[in-house]
Short mmCIF file of C-alpha atoms and ligand atoms in Angstrom, two decimals:
data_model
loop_
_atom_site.label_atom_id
_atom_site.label_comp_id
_atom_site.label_asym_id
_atom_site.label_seq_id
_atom_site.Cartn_x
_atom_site.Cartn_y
_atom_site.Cartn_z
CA UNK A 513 -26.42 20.60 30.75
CA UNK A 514 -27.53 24.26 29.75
CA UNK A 515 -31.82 24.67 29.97
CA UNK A 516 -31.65 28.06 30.65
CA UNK A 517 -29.89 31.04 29.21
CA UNK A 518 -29.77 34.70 31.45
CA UNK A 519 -28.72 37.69 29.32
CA UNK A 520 -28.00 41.08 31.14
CA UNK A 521 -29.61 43.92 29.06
CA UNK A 522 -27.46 46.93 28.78
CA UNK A 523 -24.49 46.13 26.43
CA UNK A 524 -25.99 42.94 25.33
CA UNK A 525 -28.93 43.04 23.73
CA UNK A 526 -29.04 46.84 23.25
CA UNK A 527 -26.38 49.84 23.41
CA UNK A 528 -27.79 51.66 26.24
CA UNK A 529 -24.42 51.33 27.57
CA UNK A 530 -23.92 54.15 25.35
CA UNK A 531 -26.33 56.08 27.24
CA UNK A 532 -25.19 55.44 30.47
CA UNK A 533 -21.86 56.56 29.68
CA UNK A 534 -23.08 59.74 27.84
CA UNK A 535 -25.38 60.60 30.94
CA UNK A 536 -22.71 59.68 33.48
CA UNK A 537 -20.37 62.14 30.85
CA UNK A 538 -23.37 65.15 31.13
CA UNK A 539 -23.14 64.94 34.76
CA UNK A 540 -19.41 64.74 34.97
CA UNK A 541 -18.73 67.54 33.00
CA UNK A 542 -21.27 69.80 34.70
CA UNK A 543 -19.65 68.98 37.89
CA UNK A 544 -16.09 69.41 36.47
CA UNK A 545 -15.19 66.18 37.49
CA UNK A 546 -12.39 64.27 34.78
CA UNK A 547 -14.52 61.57 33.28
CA UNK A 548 -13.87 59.96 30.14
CA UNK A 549 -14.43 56.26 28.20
CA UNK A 550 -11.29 54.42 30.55
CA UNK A 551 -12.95 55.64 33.64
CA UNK A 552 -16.52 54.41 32.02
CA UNK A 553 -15.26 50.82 31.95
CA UNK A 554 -15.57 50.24 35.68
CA UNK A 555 -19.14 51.67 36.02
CA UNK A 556 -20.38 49.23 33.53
CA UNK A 557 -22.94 46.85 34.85
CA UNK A 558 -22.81 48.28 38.36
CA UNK A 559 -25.39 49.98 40.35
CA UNK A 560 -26.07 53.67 40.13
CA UNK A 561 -25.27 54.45 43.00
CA UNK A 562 -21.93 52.84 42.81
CA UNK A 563 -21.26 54.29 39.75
CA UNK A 564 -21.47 57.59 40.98
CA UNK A 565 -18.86 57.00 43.96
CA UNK A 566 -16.45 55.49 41.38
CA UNK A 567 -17.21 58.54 39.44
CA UNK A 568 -16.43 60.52 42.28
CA UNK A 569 -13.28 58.64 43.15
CA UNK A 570 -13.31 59.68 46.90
CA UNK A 571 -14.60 63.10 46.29
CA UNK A 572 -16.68 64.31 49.02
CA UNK A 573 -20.23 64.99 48.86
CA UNK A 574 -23.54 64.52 51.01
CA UNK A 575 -25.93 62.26 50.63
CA UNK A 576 -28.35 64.87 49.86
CA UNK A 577 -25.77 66.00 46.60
CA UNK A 578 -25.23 61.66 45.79
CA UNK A 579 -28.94 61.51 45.16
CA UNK A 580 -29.68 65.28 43.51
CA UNK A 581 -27.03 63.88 41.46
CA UNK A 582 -28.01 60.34 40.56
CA UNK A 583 -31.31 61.77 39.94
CA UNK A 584 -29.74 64.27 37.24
CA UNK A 585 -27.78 61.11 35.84
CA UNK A 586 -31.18 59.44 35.41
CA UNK A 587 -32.91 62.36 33.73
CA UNK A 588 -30.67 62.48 31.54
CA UNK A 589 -30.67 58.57 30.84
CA UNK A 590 -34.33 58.51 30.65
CA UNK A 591 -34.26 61.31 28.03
CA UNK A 592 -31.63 58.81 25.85
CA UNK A 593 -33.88 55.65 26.12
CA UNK A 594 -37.28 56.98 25.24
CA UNK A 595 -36.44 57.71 21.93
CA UNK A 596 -35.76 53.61 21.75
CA UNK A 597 -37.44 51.68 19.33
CA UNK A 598 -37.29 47.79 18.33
CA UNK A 599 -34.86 48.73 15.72
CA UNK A 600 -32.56 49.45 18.79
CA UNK A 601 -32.15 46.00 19.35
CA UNK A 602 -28.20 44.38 18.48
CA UNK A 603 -27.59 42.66 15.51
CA UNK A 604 -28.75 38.31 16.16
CA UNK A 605 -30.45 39.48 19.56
CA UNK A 606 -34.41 38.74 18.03
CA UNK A 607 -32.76 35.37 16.17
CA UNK A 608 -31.24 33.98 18.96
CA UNK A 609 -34.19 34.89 21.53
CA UNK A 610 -36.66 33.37 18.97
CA UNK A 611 -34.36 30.38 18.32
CA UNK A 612 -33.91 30.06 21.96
CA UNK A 613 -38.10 29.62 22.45
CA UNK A 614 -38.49 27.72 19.88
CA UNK A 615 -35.76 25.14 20.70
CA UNK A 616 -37.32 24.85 24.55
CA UNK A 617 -34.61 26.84 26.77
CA UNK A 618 -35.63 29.13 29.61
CA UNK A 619 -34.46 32.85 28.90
CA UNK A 620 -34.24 35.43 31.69
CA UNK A 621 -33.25 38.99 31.78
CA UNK A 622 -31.08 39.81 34.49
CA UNK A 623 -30.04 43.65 34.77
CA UNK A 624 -28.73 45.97 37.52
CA UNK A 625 -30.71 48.55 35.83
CA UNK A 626 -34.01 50.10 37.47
CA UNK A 627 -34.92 51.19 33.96
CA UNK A 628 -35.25 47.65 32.66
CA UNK A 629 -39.22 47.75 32.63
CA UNK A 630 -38.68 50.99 30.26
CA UNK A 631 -35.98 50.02 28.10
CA UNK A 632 -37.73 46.02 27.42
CA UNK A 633 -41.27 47.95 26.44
CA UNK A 634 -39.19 50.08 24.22
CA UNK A 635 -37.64 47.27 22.73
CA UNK A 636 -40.80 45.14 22.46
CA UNK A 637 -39.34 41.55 23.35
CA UNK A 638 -41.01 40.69 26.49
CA UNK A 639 -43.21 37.47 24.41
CA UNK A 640 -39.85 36.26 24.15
CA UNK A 641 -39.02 36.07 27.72
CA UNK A 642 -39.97 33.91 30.77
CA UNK A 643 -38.68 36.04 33.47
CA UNK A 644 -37.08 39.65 34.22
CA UNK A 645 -35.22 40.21 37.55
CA UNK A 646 -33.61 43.72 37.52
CA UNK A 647 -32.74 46.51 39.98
CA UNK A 648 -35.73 47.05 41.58
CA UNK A 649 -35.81 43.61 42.97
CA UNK A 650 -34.43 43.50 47.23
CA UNK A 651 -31.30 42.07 46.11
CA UNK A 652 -27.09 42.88 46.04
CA UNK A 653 -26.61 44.13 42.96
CA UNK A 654 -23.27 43.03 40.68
CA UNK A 655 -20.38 41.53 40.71
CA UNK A 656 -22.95 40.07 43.95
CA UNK A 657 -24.60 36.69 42.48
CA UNK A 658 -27.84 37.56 44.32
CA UNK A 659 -30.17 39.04 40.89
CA UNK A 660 -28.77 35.75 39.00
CA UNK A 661 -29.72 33.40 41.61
CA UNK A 662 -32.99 35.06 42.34
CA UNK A 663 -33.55 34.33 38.38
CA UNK A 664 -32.55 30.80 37.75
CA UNK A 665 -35.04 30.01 41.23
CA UNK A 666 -37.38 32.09 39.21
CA UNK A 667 -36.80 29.84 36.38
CA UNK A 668 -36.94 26.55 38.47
CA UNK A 669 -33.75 25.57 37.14
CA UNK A 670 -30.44 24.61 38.94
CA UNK A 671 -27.39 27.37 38.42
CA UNK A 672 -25.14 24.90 37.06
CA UNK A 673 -27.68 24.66 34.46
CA UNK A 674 -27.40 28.33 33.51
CA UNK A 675 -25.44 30.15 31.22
CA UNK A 676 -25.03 34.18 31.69
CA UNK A 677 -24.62 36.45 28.93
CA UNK A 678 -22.53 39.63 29.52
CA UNK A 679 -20.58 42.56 28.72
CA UNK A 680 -19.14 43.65 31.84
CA UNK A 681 -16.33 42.29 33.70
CA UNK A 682 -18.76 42.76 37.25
CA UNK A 683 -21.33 40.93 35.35
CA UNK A 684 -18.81 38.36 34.56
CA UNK A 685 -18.13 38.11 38.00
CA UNK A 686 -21.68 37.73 39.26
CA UNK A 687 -22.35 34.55 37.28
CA UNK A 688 -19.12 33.04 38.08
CA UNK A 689 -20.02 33.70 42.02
CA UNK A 690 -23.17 32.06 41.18
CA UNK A 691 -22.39 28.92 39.81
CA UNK A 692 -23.20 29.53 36.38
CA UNK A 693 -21.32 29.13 33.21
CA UNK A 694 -20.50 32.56 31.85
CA UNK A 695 -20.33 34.02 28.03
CA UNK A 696 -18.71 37.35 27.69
CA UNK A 697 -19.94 39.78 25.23
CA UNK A 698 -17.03 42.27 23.40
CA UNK A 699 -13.01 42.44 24.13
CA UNK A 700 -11.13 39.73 25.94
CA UNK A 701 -9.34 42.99 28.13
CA UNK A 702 -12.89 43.42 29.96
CA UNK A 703 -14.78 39.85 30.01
CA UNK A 704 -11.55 37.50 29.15
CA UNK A 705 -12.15 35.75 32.61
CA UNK A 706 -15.92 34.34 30.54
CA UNK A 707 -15.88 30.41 29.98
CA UNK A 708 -16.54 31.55 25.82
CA UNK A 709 -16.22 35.25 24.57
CA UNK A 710 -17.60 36.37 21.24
CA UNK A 711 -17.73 39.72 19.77
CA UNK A 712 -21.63 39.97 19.59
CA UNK A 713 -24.69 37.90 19.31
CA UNK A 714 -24.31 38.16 15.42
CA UNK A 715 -24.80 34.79 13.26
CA UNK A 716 -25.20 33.11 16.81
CA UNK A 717 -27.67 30.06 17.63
CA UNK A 718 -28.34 27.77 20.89
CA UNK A 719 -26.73 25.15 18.97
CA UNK A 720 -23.45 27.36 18.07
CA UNK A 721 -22.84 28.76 21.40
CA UNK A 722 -23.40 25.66 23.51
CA UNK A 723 -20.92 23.51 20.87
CA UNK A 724 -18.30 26.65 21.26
CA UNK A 725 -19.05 26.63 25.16
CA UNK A 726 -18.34 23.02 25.52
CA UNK A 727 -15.46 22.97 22.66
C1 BG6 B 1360 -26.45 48.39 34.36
C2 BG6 B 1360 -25.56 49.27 33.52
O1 BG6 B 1360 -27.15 47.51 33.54
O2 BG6 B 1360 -27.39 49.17 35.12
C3 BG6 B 1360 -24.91 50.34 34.39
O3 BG6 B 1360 -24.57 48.48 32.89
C4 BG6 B 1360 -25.97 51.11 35.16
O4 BG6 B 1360 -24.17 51.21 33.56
C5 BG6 B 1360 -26.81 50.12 35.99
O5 BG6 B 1360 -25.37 52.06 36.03
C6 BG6 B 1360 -27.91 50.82 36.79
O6 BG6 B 1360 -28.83 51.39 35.89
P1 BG6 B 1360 -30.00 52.40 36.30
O7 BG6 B 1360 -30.82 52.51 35.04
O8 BG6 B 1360 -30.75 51.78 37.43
O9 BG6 B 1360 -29.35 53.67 36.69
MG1 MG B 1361 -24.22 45.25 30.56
#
């Protein structure tokens, strides 16, 4: 039985994916390294850092450069995201959140992102949300199961009793590593291997996505 539901937050509930790539894109170009929207698909939900060697692709560089660099990336990505307000928010996100309180479950945001704090006072949702575990916490980060399980023990609930909500095949990865039942979030090519996948949270309910899950 599902009591708890875990949503990552880039690509999910907001489109700062679309910031990450067009900050990864900045730094690319500036570096003349070939970087385009294929290339993007395997940085999403990963660490910076890794996202930068995959970036890279076996480039050399010091680890003085690999954090001038990341640093740039963030800039950048910081510059993106403070211009965020609620309206930023995808279309069902505040319905099912709301519906999801109001009907009893547990909700977590779980996000390999160290800007999480930034981007959920942006969005303004935190009254809707028991607990936040993100990439600040002393944890792996995904396709490792580590910031889910640190959540659901957050949550006091068991993972088999948690569903993750994601757009990223790593992210995919991490809740199936965890134990948890997994919803994928946008084309079967990239989160196909998800127990359900929908297009978006659009129209979408507690109710409708547990009777779809268990179909
Ligand atoms: C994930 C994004 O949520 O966070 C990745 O999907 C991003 O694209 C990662 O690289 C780390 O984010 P940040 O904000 O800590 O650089
Ligand atoms: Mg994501």
């Amino acid at each position: 039985m599902i009591r708890a539901f875990l949503f990552d937050l880039d690509g999910v509930l907001t489109d700062t994916s679309e910031y990450h790539y067009l900050g990864w894109k900045r730094l690319a170009d500036e570096l003349g390294v070939p970087f385009g929207r294929a290339e993007n698909e395997a940085l999403r939900g990963v660490s910076r850092r890794e996202s930068l060697l995959l970036l890279l692709a076996g480039r050399p560089a010091s680890e003085e450069q690999l954090q001038e660099w990341m640093e740039r990336k963030n800039e950048y990505y910081v510059e993106y995201i403070s211009q965020m307000t609620p309206a930023d928010l995808l279309g069902g996100v505040t319905e099912l959140l709301a519906d999801l309180r109001a009907s009893g479950y547990r909700v977590a945001i779980v996000s390999s992102s160290k800007n999480t704090p930034l981007v959920l006072d942006r969005l303004q949702i935190g009254g809707l949300i028991d607990v936040v575990v993100d990439g600040n916490a002393p944890a792996r980060s995904k396709p490792a199961p580590d910031l889910f399980l640190l959540a659901a023990e957050r949550l006091g609930v068991l993972p088999a009793e948690c569903l993750v909500v994601e757009d990223a095949a790593a992210g995919i990865d991490a809740g199936k590593a965890a134990g948890m039942r997994t919803l994928g979030i946008g084309p079967r090519e990239r989160v196909g291997h998800a127990d359900l996948v929908l297009p978006n949270l659009e129209g979408t309910s507690a109710k409708s996505i547990l009777k779809a899950l268990e179909g």
